[in-house]
């Protein structure tokens, strides 16, 4: 069977550089390797976001971000999850075979409720909807971060149970957990994450982003002092992702030698970061001026996704005896 890679992107905020290197860049590179199915998980966002305008804005923002960064609709199927509502029907079929104990053990549910998010049925059933996302498209591979590993195991368990109960119906997917993807540090050196408020956005207003970088807190060493730990500084670790290798090495050598200050480093970081996303930024501006085009990309993607989904849901209905 050909490789079919699928992943969902939750529209829950503005994307940052950690999302770019950890999730977007590998997904975009996968377009050269086989079939790719990428969707905006707006049904999932219903479990935690309760403002319709915010959901619409996030969904559009994510579509623009991904298209600007290189998602190619000629090579990938890209759609909005809710445009293929069969996923909700499949959630029900799968939910009736999902043991309560399995859901009660879900880390993400426990983490979210521990953080004070009021639990609702949707939040509890989240892994079943995610299993439906994956199984509805005969997916073979799901690239995910470690935090989603348990959800993938649940998907496999649910698929196997359905196949055992009702006969061969679903492809049992494999996770692809990228161990080697670096954890991108945030502006404070911890993992970059929107929950830590230490993010550098991929797109945004120049002045604001420059200020964000120039405000990175450093130690008190003067410009003249040699800095033997140059490459350990969070600003240097970020610079490494954006600057050409020789430029990066040159800056590290100057920091180590002394006579190169933190202001110089932050200025270099801003400039290389800004340059790195120049083309994507221009593409995003063009796309923002042509939202009909973006909408038609998502609609075309939904039509392609729907054709696959219809086959699979018909198979599932037939096998479990409701059609
Ligand atoms: P956040 O931590 O900001 O809430 P998400 O959990 O929404 O980010 O992340 C979406 C995807 O982006 C994750 O599956 C992960 O692969 C990637 N990602 C997020 N932050 C980082 C990071 N700091 N380094 C590498 N990858 C990251
Ligand atoms: N739960 C995933 C996350 O929070 C998003 C997601 C929804 C997903 N459905 C999916 C990922 C299906 C992979 C496959 O990042």
PDB file of C-alpha atoms in Angstrom, residues 3-307:
ATOM      1  CA  UNK A   3       2.298   5.734   2.008  1.00  0.00           C
ATOM      2  CA  UNK A   4      -0.449   8.125   2.996  1.00  0.00           C
ATOM      3  CA  UNK A   5       0.667  10.673   5.577  1.00  0.00           C
ATOM      4  CA  UNK A   6      -2.002  12.568   7.502  1.00  0.00           C
ATOM      5  CA  UNK A   7      -1.862  15.140  10.232  1.00  0.00           C
ATOM      6  CA  UNK A   8      -4.186  17.662  11.849  1.00  0.00           C
ATOM      7  CA  UNK A   9      -3.347  21.199  12.909  1.00  0.00           C
ATOM      8  CA  UNK A  10      -5.456  22.647  15.729  1.00  0.00           C
ATOM      9  CA  UNK A  11      -6.412  26.285  15.092  1.00  0.00           C
ATOM     10  CA  UNK A  12      -5.785  27.409  18.648  1.00  0.00           C
ATOM     11  CA  UNK A  13      -3.448  30.396  18.211  1.00  0.00           C
ATOM     12  CA  UNK A  14      -0.674  32.057  16.259  1.00  0.00           C
ATOM     13  CA  UNK A  15       2.068  29.792  14.950  1.00  0.00           C
ATOM     14  CA  UNK A  16       5.598  30.220  16.206  1.00  0.00           C
ATOM     15  CA  UNK A  17       9.084  29.262  15.120  1.00  0.00           C
ATOM     16  CA  UNK A  18       8.941  26.068  17.247  1.00  0.00           C
ATOM     17  CA  UNK A  19       5.850  24.952  15.306  1.00  0.00           C
ATOM     18  CA  UNK A  20       7.644  25.801  12.077  1.00  0.00           C
ATOM     19  CA  UNK A  21      10.770  23.694  12.622  1.00  0.00           C
ATOM     20  CA  UNK A  22       9.065  20.966  14.660  1.00  0.00           C
ATOM     21  CA  UNK A  23       5.941  20.407  12.579  1.00  0.00           C
ATOM     22  CA  UNK A  24       5.546  22.512   9.435  1.00  0.00           C
ATOM     23  CA  UNK A  25       8.909  22.103   7.785  1.00  0.00           C
ATOM     24  CA  UNK A  26       8.937  18.275   8.048  1.00  0.00           C
ATOM     25  CA  UNK A  27       5.309  18.126   6.835  1.00  0.00           C
ATOM     26  CA  UNK A  28       6.122  20.299   3.856  1.00  0.00           C
ATOM     27  CA  UNK A  29       9.203  18.201   3.052  1.00  0.00           C
ATOM     28  CA  UNK A  30       7.032  15.043   3.169  1.00  0.00           C
ATOM     29  CA  UNK A  31       5.191  16.314   0.093  1.00  0.00           C
ATOM     30  CA  UNK A  32       8.125  15.017  -1.973  1.00  0.00           C
ATOM     31  CA  UNK A  33       7.826  11.514  -0.523  1.00  0.00           C
ATOM     32  CA  UNK A  34       4.214  10.391  -0.952  1.00  0.00           C
ATOM     33  CA  UNK A  35       0.557  11.323  -0.550  1.00  0.00           C
ATOM     34  CA  UNK A  36      -0.063  13.998   2.082  1.00  0.00           C
ATOM     35  CA  UNK A  37      -3.354  14.785   3.799  1.00  0.00           C
ATOM     36  CA  UNK A  38      -3.288  17.870   6.036  1.00  0.00           C
ATOM     37  CA  UNK A  39      -6.337  19.366   7.692  1.00  0.00           C
ATOM     38  CA  UNK A  40      -7.250  22.188  10.041  1.00  0.00           C
ATOM     39  CA  UNK A  41      -8.815  20.548  13.092  1.00  0.00           C
ATOM     40  CA  UNK A  42     -11.596  23.051  13.783  1.00  0.00           C
ATOM     41  CA  UNK A  43     -13.880  20.442  15.402  1.00  0.00           C
ATOM     42  CA  UNK A  44     -11.080  19.787  17.921  1.00  0.00           C
ATOM     43  CA  UNK A  45     -10.761  23.488  18.666  1.00  0.00           C
ATOM     44  CA  UNK A  46     -14.397  23.439  19.866  1.00  0.00           C
ATOM     45  CA  UNK A  47     -13.251  21.609  23.003  1.00  0.00           C
ATOM     46  CA  UNK A  48     -11.312  24.616  24.308  1.00  0.00           C
ATOM     47  CA  UNK A  49     -12.132  27.756  22.256  1.00  0.00           C
ATOM     48  CA  UNK A  50     -15.628  29.180  22.701  1.00  0.00           C
ATOM     49  CA  UNK A  51     -15.471  32.327  20.593  1.00  0.00           C
ATOM     50  CA  UNK A  52     -16.701  31.810  17.005  1.00  0.00           C
ATOM     51  CA  UNK A  53     -14.876  34.860  15.645  1.00  0.00           C
ATOM     52  CA  UNK A  54     -11.645  33.658  17.206  1.00  0.00           C
ATOM     53  CA  UNK A  55     -12.107  30.195  15.688  1.00  0.00           C
ATOM     54  CA  UNK A  56     -12.748  31.622  12.212  1.00  0.00           C
ATOM     55  CA  UNK A  57      -9.769  33.968  12.452  1.00  0.00           C
ATOM     56  CA  UNK A  58      -7.455  31.195  13.708  1.00  0.00           C
ATOM     57  CA  UNK A  59      -8.616  28.815  11.004  1.00  0.00           C
ATOM     58  CA  UNK A  60      -7.996  31.337   8.241  1.00  0.00           C
ATOM     59  CA  UNK A  61      -4.670  32.349   9.824  1.00  0.00           C
ATOM     60  CA  UNK A  62      -3.474  28.739   9.896  1.00  0.00           C
ATOM     61  CA  UNK A  63      -4.521  28.218   6.262  1.00  0.00           C
ATOM     62  CA  UNK A  64      -2.561  31.323   5.216  1.00  0.00           C
ATOM     63  CA  UNK A  65       0.469  30.318   7.297  1.00  0.00           C
ATOM     64  CA  UNK A  66       0.695  26.841   5.848  1.00  0.00           C
ATOM     65  CA  UNK A  67       0.159  27.916   2.255  1.00  0.00           C
ATOM     66  CA  UNK A  68       2.698  30.731   2.658  1.00  0.00           C
ATOM     67  CA  UNK A  69       5.277  28.338   4.134  1.00  0.00           C
ATOM     68  CA  UNK A  70       5.093  25.925   1.224  1.00  0.00           C
ATOM     69  CA  UNK A  71       2.088  23.647   1.543  1.00  0.00           C
ATOM     70  CA  UNK A  72       1.390  22.956  -2.113  1.00  0.00           C
ATOM     71  CA  UNK A  73      -2.268  22.183  -2.891  1.00  0.00           C
ATOM     72  CA  UNK A  74      -1.175  20.519  -6.140  1.00  0.00           C
ATOM     73  CA  UNK A  75       0.673  17.882  -4.120  1.00  0.00           C
ATOM     74  CA  UNK A  76      -1.232  17.791  -0.820  1.00  0.00           C
ATOM     75  CA  UNK A  77      -4.872  17.493   0.097  1.00  0.00           C
ATOM     76  CA  UNK A  78      -5.518  20.434   2.442  1.00  0.00           C
ATOM     77  CA  UNK A  79      -8.939  20.990   3.982  1.00  0.00           C
ATOM     78  CA  UNK A  80     -10.962  22.160   6.939  1.00  0.00           C
ATOM     79  CA  UNK A  81     -11.972  19.171   9.094  1.00  0.00           C
ATOM     80  CA  UNK A  82     -15.600  20.336   9.439  1.00  0.00           C
ATOM     81  CA  UNK A  83     -16.054  20.370   5.645  1.00  0.00           C
ATOM     82  CA  UNK A  84     -16.135  16.558   5.815  1.00  0.00           C
ATOM     83  CA  UNK A  85     -18.718  16.010   8.585  1.00  0.00           C
ATOM     84  CA  UNK A  86     -18.640  12.215   8.097  1.00  0.00           C
ATOM     85  CA  UNK A  87     -15.839  12.335  10.643  1.00  0.00           C
ATOM     86  CA  UNK A  88     -18.480  12.929  13.324  1.00  0.00           C
ATOM     87  CA  UNK A  89     -20.448   9.886  12.238  1.00  0.00           C
ATOM     88  CA  UNK A  90     -17.325   7.779  12.381  1.00  0.00           C
ATOM     89  CA  UNK A  91     -16.555   9.180  15.845  1.00  0.00           C
ATOM     90  CA  UNK A  92     -19.826   7.659  17.022  1.00  0.00           C
ATOM     91  CA  UNK A  93     -19.161   4.265  15.438  1.00  0.00           C
ATOM     92  CA  UNK A  94     -15.720   4.176  17.027  1.00  0.00           C
ATOM     93  CA  UNK A  95     -16.889   5.588  20.353  1.00  0.00           C
ATOM     94  CA  UNK A  96     -19.191   2.639  20.913  1.00  0.00           C
ATOM     95  CA  UNK A  97     -16.153   0.326  20.816  1.00  0.00           C
ATOM     96  CA  UNK A  98     -13.878   2.533  22.925  1.00  0.00           C
ATOM     97  CA  UNK A  99     -13.547   1.350  26.540  1.00  0.00           C
ATOM     98  CA  UNK A 100     -14.093   4.086  29.146  1.00  0.00           C
ATOM     99  CA  UNK A 101     -10.870   3.032  30.853  1.00  0.00           C
ATOM    100  CA  UNK A 102      -8.879   3.846  27.723  1.00  0.00           C
ATOM    101  CA  UNK A 103     -10.182   7.415  27.678  1.00  0.00           C
ATOM    102  CA  UNK A 104      -9.798   7.800  31.440  1.00  0.00           C
ATOM    103  CA  UNK A 105      -6.090   7.049  31.070  1.00  0.00           C
ATOM    104  CA  UNK A 106      -5.528   9.773  28.422  1.00  0.00           C
ATOM    105  CA  UNK A 107      -2.677  12.076  29.502  1.00  0.00           C
ATOM    106  CA  UNK A 108      -3.904  15.050  27.519  1.00  0.00           C
ATOM    107  CA  UNK A 109      -7.345  14.914  29.184  1.00  0.00           C
ATOM    108  CA  UNK A 110      -5.752  14.621  32.620  1.00  0.00           C
ATOM    109  CA  UNK A 111      -3.290  17.463  31.862  1.00  0.00           C
ATOM    110  CA  UNK A 112      -5.983  19.778  30.563  1.00  0.00           C
ATOM    111  CA  UNK A 113      -8.354  19.220  33.472  1.00  0.00           C
ATOM    112  CA  UNK A 114      -5.435  19.575  35.913  1.00  0.00           C
ATOM    113  CA  UNK A 115      -4.762  22.978  34.350  1.00  0.00           C
ATOM    114  CA  UNK A 116      -8.278  24.015  35.251  1.00  0.00           C
ATOM    115  CA  UNK A 117     -10.008  23.540  31.890  1.00  0.00           C
ATOM    116  CA  UNK A 118     -13.572  22.519  32.764  1.00  0.00           C
ATOM    117  CA  UNK A 119     -14.043  19.011  31.382  1.00  0.00           C
ATOM    118  CA  UNK A 120     -16.796  18.534  28.821  1.00  0.00           C
ATOM    119  CA  UNK A 121     -17.800  15.423  26.896  1.00  0.00           C
ATOM    120  CA  UNK A 122     -15.974  16.709  23.802  1.00  0.00           C
ATOM    121  CA  UNK A 123     -12.711  17.055  25.672  1.00  0.00           C
ATOM    122  CA  UNK A 124     -13.099  13.518  27.014  1.00  0.00           C
ATOM    123  CA  UNK A 125     -14.006  12.146  23.574  1.00  0.00           C
ATOM    124  CA  UNK A 126     -11.183  14.072  21.858  1.00  0.00           C
ATOM    125  CA  UNK A 127      -9.064  10.935  21.220  1.00  0.00           C
ATOM    126  CA  UNK A 128     -12.023   9.215  19.518  1.00  0.00           C
ATOM    127  CA  UNK A 129     -12.477  12.158  17.147  1.00  0.00           C
ATOM    128  CA  UNK A 130      -8.756  12.034  16.471  1.00  0.00           C
ATOM    129  CA  UNK A 131      -8.976   8.289  15.727  1.00  0.00           C
ATOM    130  CA  UNK A 132     -11.837   9.029  13.320  1.00  0.00           C
ATOM    131  CA  UNK A 133      -9.712  11.699  11.575  1.00  0.00           C
ATOM    132  CA  UNK A 134      -7.013   9.161  10.962  1.00  0.00           C
ATOM    133  CA  UNK A 135      -9.068   6.064  10.128  1.00  0.00           C
ATOM    134  CA  UNK A 136     -11.474   7.914   7.808  1.00  0.00           C
ATOM    135  CA  UNK A 137      -8.715   8.410   5.239  1.00  0.00           C
ATOM    136  CA  UNK A 138      -7.041   4.971   5.225  1.00  0.00           C
ATOM    137  CA  UNK A 139      -3.978   6.714   6.649  1.00  0.00           C
ATOM    138  CA  UNK A 140      -0.769   4.697   6.859  1.00  0.00           C
ATOM    139  CA  UNK A 141       1.519   7.138   8.706  1.00  0.00           C
ATOM    140  CA  UNK A 142       0.859   9.915  11.217  1.00  0.00           C
ATOM    141  CA  UNK A 143       3.784  12.196  12.036  1.00  0.00           C
ATOM    142  CA  UNK A 144       3.293  13.518  15.562  1.00  0.00           C
ATOM    143  CA  UNK A 145       5.172  14.993  18.465  1.00  0.00           C
ATOM    144  CA  UNK A 146       5.747  12.859  21.567  1.00  0.00           C
ATOM    145  CA  UNK A 147       2.759  14.485  23.261  1.00  0.00           C
ATOM    146  CA  UNK A 148       0.443  12.805  20.723  1.00  0.00           C
ATOM    147  CA  UNK A 149       1.969   9.333  20.938  1.00  0.00           C
ATOM    148  CA  UNK A 150      -0.695   8.014  23.295  1.00  0.00           C
ATOM    149  CA  UNK A 151      -3.470   9.270  21.001  1.00  0.00           C
ATOM    150  CA  UNK A 152      -1.938   7.254  18.181  1.00  0.00           C
ATOM    151  CA  UNK A 153      -1.805   4.139  20.345  1.00  0.00           C
ATOM    152  CA  UNK A 154      -5.482   4.613  21.136  1.00  0.00           C
ATOM    153  CA  UNK A 155      -6.252   4.984  17.425  1.00  0.00           C
ATOM    154  CA  UNK A 156      -4.510   1.694  16.727  1.00  0.00           C
ATOM    155  CA  UNK A 157      -6.345  -0.059  19.592  1.00  0.00           C
ATOM    156  CA  UNK A 158      -9.708   1.238  18.384  1.00  0.00           C
ATOM    157  CA  UNK A 159      -9.011   0.241  14.751  1.00  0.00           C
ATOM    158  CA  UNK A 160      -7.955  -3.265  15.782  1.00  0.00           C
ATOM    159  CA  UNK A 161     -11.033  -3.666  17.984  1.00  0.00           C
ATOM    160  CA  UNK A 162     -13.343  -2.578  15.158  1.00  0.00           C
ATOM    161  CA  UNK A 163     -11.628  -4.944  12.706  1.00  0.00           C
ATOM    162  CA  UNK A 164     -11.942  -7.821  15.188  1.00  0.00           C
ATOM    163  CA  UNK A 165     -15.581  -7.072  15.954  1.00  0.00           C
ATOM    164  CA  UNK A 166     -16.891  -6.296  12.469  1.00  0.00           C
ATOM    165  CA  UNK A 167     -14.281  -7.689  10.085  1.00  0.00           C
ATOM    166  CA  UNK A 168     -11.401  -6.030   8.220  1.00  0.00           C
ATOM    167  CA  UNK A 169     -12.433  -2.379   7.856  1.00  0.00           C
ATOM    168  CA  UNK A 170      -9.667   0.035   8.769  1.00  0.00           C
ATOM    169  CA  UNK A 171      -6.005   0.420   7.927  1.00  0.00           C
ATOM    170  CA  UNK A 172      -4.083   0.317  11.213  1.00  0.00           C
ATOM    171  CA  UNK A 173      -1.770   3.377  11.052  1.00  0.00           C
ATOM    172  CA  UNK A 174       1.817   3.687  12.212  1.00  0.00           C
ATOM    173  CA  UNK A 175       3.001   6.713  14.180  1.00  0.00           C
ATOM    174  CA  UNK A 176       6.142   8.456  13.023  1.00  0.00           C
ATOM    175  CA  UNK A 177       7.680  10.120  16.040  1.00  0.00           C
ATOM    176  CA  UNK A 178      10.483  12.419  15.017  1.00  0.00           C
ATOM    177  CA  UNK A 179      12.994  11.887  17.828  1.00  0.00           C
ATOM    178  CA  UNK A 180      15.629  13.871  16.002  1.00  0.00           C
ATOM    179  CA  UNK A 181      13.574  17.057  15.630  1.00  0.00           C
ATOM    180  CA  UNK A 182      15.276  19.504  17.890  1.00  0.00           C
ATOM    181  CA  UNK A 183      13.301  21.186  20.620  1.00  0.00           C
ATOM    182  CA  UNK A 184      13.374  24.813  19.580  1.00  0.00           C
ATOM    183  CA  UNK A 185      14.171  27.014  22.559  1.00  0.00           C
ATOM    184  CA  UNK A 186      11.995  30.000  23.322  1.00  0.00           C
ATOM    185  CA  UNK A 187      13.185  33.530  23.999  1.00  0.00           C
ATOM    186  CA  UNK A 188      13.882  32.537  27.617  1.00  0.00           C
ATOM    187  CA  UNK A 189      15.727  29.281  26.837  1.00  0.00           C
ATOM    188  CA  UNK A 190      12.896  26.914  27.880  1.00  0.00           C
ATOM    189  CA  UNK A 191      11.069  24.972  25.139  1.00  0.00           C
ATOM    190  CA  UNK A 192       9.255  27.467  22.927  1.00  0.00           C
ATOM    191  CA  UNK A 193       5.543  27.101  23.598  1.00  0.00           C
ATOM    192  CA  UNK A 194       2.505  29.337  23.593  1.00  0.00           C
ATOM    193  CA  UNK A 195       1.771  28.137  27.117  1.00  0.00           C
ATOM    194  CA  UNK A 196       5.069  29.622  28.343  1.00  0.00           C
ATOM    195  CA  UNK A 197       4.659  33.030  26.690  1.00  0.00           C
ATOM    196  CA  UNK A 198       8.176  32.793  25.225  1.00  0.00           C
ATOM    197  CA  UNK A 199       7.357  32.508  21.542  1.00  0.00           C
ATOM    198  CA  UNK A 200       8.727  34.133  18.440  1.00  0.00           C
ATOM    199  CA  UNK A 201       5.926  34.207  15.874  1.00  0.00           C
ATOM    200  CA  UNK A 202       6.563  33.221  12.273  1.00  0.00           C
ATOM    201  CA  UNK A 203       4.519  36.118  10.946  1.00  0.00           C
ATOM    202  CA  UNK A 204       3.687  39.412  12.538  1.00  0.00           C
ATOM    203  CA  UNK A 205       4.416  43.045  12.667  1.00  0.00           C
ATOM    204  CA  UNK A 206       8.077  43.968  12.139  1.00  0.00           C
ATOM    205  CA  UNK A 207       8.391  46.550  14.896  1.00  0.00           C
ATOM    206  CA  UNK A 208       6.760  44.293  17.471  1.00  0.00           C
ATOM    207  CA  UNK A 209       8.902  41.305  16.575  1.00  0.00           C
ATOM    208  CA  UNK A 210      12.103  43.360  16.543  1.00  0.00           C
ATOM    209  CA  UNK A 211      11.208  44.614  20.008  1.00  0.00           C
ATOM    210  CA  UNK A 212      10.538  41.055  21.188  1.00  0.00           C
ATOM    211  CA  UNK A 213      14.011  39.975  20.096  1.00  0.00           C
ATOM    212  CA  UNK A 214      15.785  43.079  21.381  1.00  0.00           C
ATOM    213  CA  UNK A 215      14.112  42.516  24.780  1.00  0.00           C
ATOM    214  CA  UNK A 216      15.558  39.001  25.278  1.00  0.00           C
ATOM    215  CA  UNK A 217      17.016  38.995  28.777  1.00  0.00           C
ATOM    216  CA  UNK A 218      20.781  38.321  28.819  1.00  0.00           C
ATOM    217  CA  UNK A 219      23.378  38.187  31.606  1.00  0.00           C
ATOM    218  CA  UNK A 220      25.341  41.248  32.677  1.00  0.00           C
ATOM    219  CA  UNK A 221      28.627  40.621  30.818  1.00  0.00           C
ATOM    220  CA  UNK A 222      29.902  43.659  28.948  1.00  0.00           C
ATOM    221  CA  UNK A 223      30.534  43.866  25.230  1.00  0.00           C
ATOM    222  CA  UNK A 224      34.305  43.505  25.736  1.00  0.00           C
ATOM    223  CA  UNK A 225      34.180  40.391  27.889  1.00  0.00           C
ATOM    224  CA  UNK A 226      34.930  37.061  26.166  1.00  0.00           C
ATOM    225  CA  UNK A 227      31.962  34.678  26.237  1.00  0.00           C
ATOM    226  CA  UNK A 228      33.248  31.106  26.064  1.00  0.00           C
ATOM    227  CA  UNK A 229      29.686  29.752  26.344  1.00  0.00           C
ATOM    228  CA  UNK A 230      28.578  31.720  23.243  1.00  0.00           C
ATOM    229  CA  UNK A 231      26.718  28.832  21.619  1.00  0.00           C
ATOM    230  CA  UNK A 232      24.745  28.040  24.789  1.00  0.00           C
ATOM    231  CA  UNK A 233      22.938  31.383  24.872  1.00  0.00           C
ATOM    232  CA  UNK A 234      19.261  31.093  23.844  1.00  0.00           C
ATOM    233  CA  UNK A 235      19.713  33.901  21.314  1.00  0.00           C
ATOM    234  CA  UNK A 236      22.618  31.982  19.722  1.00  0.00           C
ATOM    235  CA  UNK A 237      20.642  28.751  19.656  1.00  0.00           C
ATOM    236  CA  UNK A 238      17.887  30.516  17.756  1.00  0.00           C
ATOM    237  CA  UNK A 239      20.348  32.269  15.452  1.00  0.00           C
ATOM    238  CA  UNK A 240      21.653  28.860  14.389  1.00  0.00           C
ATOM    239  CA  UNK A 241      18.300  28.039  12.785  1.00  0.00           C
ATOM    240  CA  UNK A 242      18.200  31.198  10.701  1.00  0.00           C
ATOM    241  CA  UNK A 243      21.744  32.245   9.767  1.00  0.00           C
ATOM    242  CA  UNK A 244      23.953  30.512   7.166  1.00  0.00           C
ATOM    243  CA  UNK A 245      26.453  28.210   8.947  1.00  0.00           C
ATOM    244  CA  UNK A 246      29.523  30.366   8.191  1.00  0.00           C
ATOM    245  CA  UNK A 247      27.830  33.549   9.426  1.00  0.00           C
ATOM    246  CA  UNK A 248      26.733  31.763  12.606  1.00  0.00           C
ATOM    247  CA  UNK A 249      30.266  30.427  13.266  1.00  0.00           C
ATOM    248  CA  UNK A 250      31.760  33.855  12.671  1.00  0.00           C
ATOM    249  CA  UNK A 251      29.417  35.435  15.219  1.00  0.00           C
ATOM    250  CA  UNK A 252      30.159  32.667  17.762  1.00  0.00           C
ATOM    251  CA  UNK A 253      33.904  33.287  17.325  1.00  0.00           C
ATOM    252  CA  UNK A 254      33.474  37.014  17.852  1.00  0.00           C
ATOM    253  CA  UNK A 255      31.421  36.405  21.015  1.00  0.00           C
ATOM    254  CA  UNK A 256      34.035  33.992  22.355  1.00  0.00           C
ATOM    255  CA  UNK A 257      36.852  36.442  21.606  1.00  0.00           C
ATOM    256  CA  UNK A 258      35.096  39.401  23.278  1.00  0.00           C
ATOM    257  CA  UNK A 259      34.269  42.763  21.737  1.00  0.00           C
ATOM    258  CA  UNK A 260      30.923  41.532  20.434  1.00  0.00           C
ATOM    259  CA  UNK A 261      27.950  42.428  22.623  1.00  0.00           C
ATOM    260  CA  UNK A 262      24.504  41.097  23.253  1.00  0.00           C
ATOM    261  CA  UNK A 263      22.949  44.010  21.349  1.00  0.00           C
ATOM    262  CA  UNK A 264      24.966  42.981  18.274  1.00  0.00           C
ATOM    263  CA  UNK A 265      23.866  39.363  18.706  1.00  0.00           C
ATOM    264  CA  UNK A 266      20.190  40.251  19.023  1.00  0.00           C
ATOM    265  CA  UNK A 267      20.387  42.574  16.026  1.00  0.00           C
ATOM    266  CA  UNK A 268      21.925  39.765  13.967  1.00  0.00           C
ATOM    267  CA  UNK A 269      19.257  37.364  15.193  1.00  0.00           C
ATOM    268  CA  UNK A 270      16.463  39.713  14.164  1.00  0.00           C
ATOM    269  CA  UNK A 271      17.957  40.330  10.734  1.00  0.00           C
ATOM    270  CA  UNK A 272      18.509  36.676   9.884  1.00  0.00           C
ATOM    271  CA  UNK A 273      15.120  35.652  11.235  1.00  0.00           C
ATOM    272  CA  UNK A 274      13.411  38.397   9.260  1.00  0.00           C
ATOM    273  CA  UNK A 275      15.279  37.433   6.078  1.00  0.00           C
ATOM    274  CA  UNK A 276      14.571  33.713   6.597  1.00  0.00           C
ATOM    275  CA  UNK A 277      10.812  34.230   6.264  1.00  0.00           C
ATOM    276  CA  UNK A 278      10.955  37.025   3.647  1.00  0.00           C
ATOM    277  CA  UNK A 279       9.563  35.006   0.749  1.00  0.00           C
ATOM    278  CA  UNK A 280       6.935  33.303   2.894  1.00  0.00           C
ATOM    279  CA  UNK A 281       5.882  36.698   4.235  1.00  0.00           C
ATOM    280  CA  UNK A 282       5.478  38.078   0.727  1.00  0.00           C
ATOM    281  CA  UNK A 283       3.443  35.053  -0.289  1.00  0.00           C
ATOM    282  CA  UNK A 284       1.274  35.439   2.799  1.00  0.00           C
ATOM    283  CA  UNK A 285       0.583  39.081   1.958  1.00  0.00           C
ATOM    284  CA  UNK A 286      -0.443  38.069  -1.571  1.00  0.00           C
ATOM    285  CA  UNK A 287      -2.677  35.300  -0.259  1.00  0.00           C
ATOM    286  CA  UNK A 288      -4.317  37.630   2.276  1.00  0.00           C
ATOM    287  CA  UNK A 289      -5.330  39.858  -0.603  1.00  0.00           C
ATOM    288  CA  UNK A 290      -6.905  36.886  -2.369  1.00  0.00           C
ATOM    289  CA  UNK A 291      -8.997  35.098   0.208  1.00  0.00           C
ATOM    290  CA  UNK A 292     -11.305  33.679  -2.465  1.00  0.00           C
ATOM    291  CA  UNK A 293      -8.347  31.687  -3.689  1.00  0.00           C
ATOM    292  CA  UNK A 294      -7.607  30.385  -0.178  1.00  0.00           C
ATOM    293  CA  UNK A 295     -11.246  29.411   0.256  1.00  0.00           C
ATOM    294  CA  UNK A 296     -11.227  27.587  -3.077  1.00  0.00           C
ATOM    295  CA  UNK A 297      -8.056  25.677  -2.110  1.00  0.00           C
ATOM    296  CA  UNK A 298      -9.817  24.468   1.054  1.00  0.00           C
ATOM    297  CA  UNK A 299     -13.003  23.595  -0.834  1.00  0.00           C
ATOM    298  CA  UNK A 300     -11.092  21.622  -3.497  1.00  0.00           C
ATOM    299  CA  UNK A 301      -9.206  19.842  -0.733  1.00  0.00           C
ATOM    300  CA  UNK A 302     -12.483  19.031   1.027  1.00  0.00           C
ATOM    301  CA  UNK A 303     -13.909  17.557  -2.184  1.00  0.00           C
ATOM    302  CA  UNK A 304     -10.879  15.272  -2.576  1.00  0.00           C
ATOM    303  CA  UNK A 305     -10.922  14.318   1.100  1.00  0.00           C
ATOM    304  CA  UNK A 306     -14.652  13.714   0.948  1.00  0.00           C
ATOM    305  CA  UNK A 307     -14.317  11.215  -1.910  1.00  0.00           C
TER     306      UNK A 307
END
